[in-house]
Amino acid sequence: MPHLAPSAWGRHAGHPLAAISAGYLHTVGLRADGRAVATGDRATGACEVDEREDVVALGAGSYHTVGVTASGRVLAAGDNSYGRCEVGDWRDIVAVAAGSTHTLGLRANGTVVTAGNNADRQREVDAWSGVQLP
């Protein structure tokens, strides 16, 4: 069993959470003030989100975490195997999802961008358009 780091949640007690996401060995949360927090196994770097601010949405994958800022940029932390954290040039993103070894981003125009592993065709979304948030 892996050694789990002390909880980051305790450092943020008293701040309401606006969103949560569960990864493989970590959990991330988004405080109402736009700061990301994390707890769990810190070995992969997926919990290295505590200094992130201005985050409006987030997602936890197996070994990585992604977040969207208010300006539509995407931030990633954790294991970059398969290139799943190569999201630095994404713009106009309104939502993200983190899979096991891939990452998805929804652009404001309804198109979807991807990064990471495509061994099982999980990134084949080029024909998708008009996707909207619920």
Phi, psi and omega in degrees: 000132182290153177280126180264138180289158176304150184295131174280340182300322182300329179290345185241021181303142179091352178259123181293144178266140179260338181200156175220157175209140182250127175261198182291305181235021180210161177227137179237152178224158178240115178288157180299337179272007176089009177263137177271146176226159182209157174213156178125200182291117183268003186298327183270351183088000182294341179266002183280059182239000187299337181265000182284134179233165176065027180273137181244344178204153180210166177208145179246128176258198180297309183228021179212162178229139176233149179217152177251134176270167179300334180275359178089010176271156181246136178246145179224148177220145175119199183293125180260021174305141181070001179078019184294344178258008181275073185237008186299335180263002178290138179225161177059036180270138179245344178204153178227157172219139181244117177270195180296309182227021178214166181226143178237146175228135177261121178277158179302333181276004177090003176267162183240135175248155184222160173212152174105204186291140176231024184301330180249021179065023181290349179255006184277076183238014184304328182278353181286134174207161180071016179290134181230154174287148179295000000 
